[in-house]
Coordinates of C-alpha atoms in Angstrom, one line a residue:
D17 CA 147.4 -175.1 64.6
L18 CA 148.2 -172.0 62.7
W19 CA 144.9 -171.8 61.0
R20 CA 141.5 -173.6 61.3
S21 CA 138.0 -172.8 60.1
Q22 CA 135.0 -172.8 62.4
N23 CA 131.6 -171.3 62.8
L24 CA 131.8 -168.3 65.0
T25 CA 128.3 -167.0 64.8
E26 CA 124.7 -168.1 64.3
I27 CA 122.6 -167.1 61.3
K28 CA 118.8 -167.2 61.3
S29 CA 117.3 -167.5 57.9
Y30 CA 113.7 -167.7 56.6
G31 CA 112.2 -167.5 53.1
A32 CA 109.4 -168.5 50.8
E33 CA 108.9 -169.6 47.3
L34 CA 105.9 -169.3 45.0
Q35 CA 105.6 -170.8 41.5
F36 CA 102.9 -170.7 38.9
E37 CA 102.7 -172.4 35.5
A38 CA 100.0 -172.1 32.9
D39 CA 99.4 -173.8 29.6
V40 CA 98.2 -170.5 28.0
N41 CA 97.7 -171.9 24.6
K42 CA 95.2 -174.5 25.9
L43 CA 93.4 -171.9 28.1
L44 CA 93.0 -169.5 25.2
S45 CA 92.0 -172.1 22.7
G46 CA 95.1 -171.9 20.5
Y47 CA 96.1 -168.3 21.1
G48 CA 99.2 -167.2 23.0
P49 CA 102.4 -169.0 24.0
D50 CA 102.3 -172.7 24.8
N51 CA 103.5 -172.3 28.4
V52 CA 104.2 -169.5 30.9
N53 CA 106.1 -170.0 34.2
L54 CA 106.3 -167.4 37.0
G55 CA 108.3 -167.7 40.1
Y56 CA 109.2 -165.6 43.1
Y57 CA 111.7 -166.4 45.8
F58 CA 112.4 -164.5 49.0
N59 CA 115.1 -165.0 51.6
S60 CA 116.0 -163.1 54.7
Q61 CA 118.9 -163.7 57.1
F62 CA 119.9 -162.3 60.5
K63 CA 123.1 -162.6 62.4
N64 CA 123.4 -162.3 66.1
E65 CA 125.7 -159.6 67.4
S66 CA 129.2 -160.9 68.1
D67 CA 132.8 -159.7 68.3
F68 CA 133.6 -161.4 65.1
I69 CA 133.3 -159.6 61.8
S70 CA 132.3 -161.4 58.6
Y71 CA 132.4 -159.6 55.3
Y72 CA 130.3 -162.2 53.4
V73 CA 127.9 -163.9 55.9
L74 CA 125.0 -161.5 55.0
D75 CA 125.6 -161.4 51.2
Y76 CA 122.8 -163.5 49.9
L77 CA 120.1 -163.4 47.2
K78 CA 117.2 -161.6 48.9
N79 CA 114.6 -161.5 46.1
K80 CA 114.4 -163.3 42.8
F81 CA 111.6 -163.1 40.3
V82 CA 111.7 -165.3 37.2
F83 CA 109.4 -165.6 34.2
S84 CA 109.7 -167.9 31.3
I85 CA 107.7 -168.2 28.0
N86 CA 107.9 -171.4 26.0
Q87 CA 106.7 -171.8 22.5
N88 CA 106.7 -174.6 19.9
I89 CA 107.4 -173.2 16.5
T90 CA 107.0 -176.5 14.8
P91 CA 106.6 -180.0 16.3
V92 CA 110.4 -180.3 16.5
I93 CA 111.5 -176.7 17.1
F94 CA 111.1 -175.0 20.5
I95 CA 112.0 -171.5 21.8
N96 CA 112.2 -170.3 25.4
F97 CA 112.5 -166.7 26.5
R98 CA 113.4 -166.1 30.2
G99 CA 113.7 -163.0 32.4
S100 CA 115.1 -162.9 35.9
Y101 CA 115.1 -160.1 38.4
L102 CA 117.8 -160.6 41.1
D103 CA 118.2 -158.5 44.3
R104 CA 121.1 -159.3 46.5
A105 CA 121.6 -158.2 50.1
G106 CA 125.0 -157.0 51.4
T107 CA 127.8 -154.9 50.0
Y108 CA 131.0 -155.3 48.0
S109 CA 134.3 -153.5 47.9
A110 CA 134.4 -151.4 44.7
Y111 CA 138.0 -150.8 43.8
I112 CA 139.0 -147.4 42.5
N113 CA 142.0 -146.8 40.1
N114 CA 144.3 -145.5 42.9
G115 CA 144.1 -148.8 44.8
T116 CA 141.5 -147.7 47.4
S117 CA 138.1 -149.3 47.8
V118 CA 134.6 -148.1 48.7
E119 CA 131.8 -150.3 50.1
K120 CA 128.8 -150.3 47.8
P121 CA 125.5 -152.1 48.1
Y122 CA 124.6 -154.6 45.4
L123 CA 122.2 -153.1 42.9
P124 CA 119.2 -155.2 41.7
F125 CA 119.3 -156.1 38.0
W126 CA 117.4 -157.9 35.3
L127 CA 118.8 -160.6 33.0
F128 CA 117.2 -162.0 29.8
D129 CA 118.0 -165.2 28.0
L130 CA 116.8 -166.9 24.8
K131 CA 117.1 -170.5 23.9
A132 CA 116.1 -172.4 20.7
M133 CA 116.1 -176.2 20.3
Y134 CA 115.6 -178.7 17.6
Q135 CA 114.6 -182.1 18.8
S136 CA 114.1 -185.3 16.8
S137 CA 113.8 -188.9 18.0
S138 CA 117.6 -189.3 18.0
M139 CA 119.1 -185.8 18.1
K140 CA 118.9 -182.5 20.0
V141 CA 120.5 -179.3 18.8
H142 CA 120.3 -176.2 21.0
F143 CA 121.4 -172.6 20.7
S144 CA 121.4 -170.2 23.7
I145 CA 122.0 -166.5 24.1
N146 CA 122.4 -165.5 27.8
N147 CA 122.3 -161.9 29.1
I148 CA 120.9 -160.7 25.7
F149 CA 121.1 -157.0 26.6
N150 CA 124.7 -157.3 27.8
K151 CA 123.9 -156.1 31.3
K152 CA 127.0 -155.4 33.5
Y153 CA 126.4 -156.6 37.0
F154 CA 128.1 -157.9 40.2
D155 CA 126.6 -161.1 41.5
I156 CA 128.9 -161.5 44.5
G157 CA 132.0 -159.8 45.5
N158 CA 133.8 -157.3 43.2
I159 CA 133.6 -159.7 40.3
I160 CA 131.9 -158.4 37.2
Q161 CA 129.9 -161.1 35.5
P162 CA 130.0 -161.9 31.8
G163 CA 128.1 -159.8 29.4
I164 CA 126.3 -161.4 26.5
W165 CA 127.4 -164.9 25.8
I166 CA 126.4 -167.5 23.3
K167 CA 126.5 -171.3 23.5
A168 CA 125.4 -174.1 21.3
G169 CA 125.5 -177.9 21.6
F170 CA 124.1 -181.1 20.3
S171 CA 123.5 -184.6 21.5
Y172 CA 122.9 -187.7 19.4
K173 CA 121.3 -190.9 20.7
L174 CA 123.0 -194.0 19.5
N175 CA 120.7 -197.0 19.1
F176 CA 122.6 -200.3 19.4
K177 CA 120.2 -203.1 18.5

């Protein structure tokens, strides 16, 4: 065998997740958004000391906070605004123009998305804008993630009776 993969070390991991959802419009008698969601996720990992070096084993999402606000504009048109705070553990190799690299820690960042949807009994049309503020960030490795991006789609339910 010239090459084979195997686990060479043990990782201990623990974490927690909390979620909260409220129908704000009902709680405030018709005022405020229809629905608000909040979530927090925490993860921590530890690696036992060993002779083997892994560049990626401790690159993981350490903290994530998410909030989402949902609103019905009309009985068939809905909008959703979502924000996410992401904090990754570990480092990445930032390449410099002359071909050398420097290890840099991942920086935490915020992302914001907006989605609108029209839904009737037989059709759904949606339009999404992700990373509204065109945030430049590294999620893992030295790969810069996309800036603002837009997507749209539709589905139609065929009724064969």
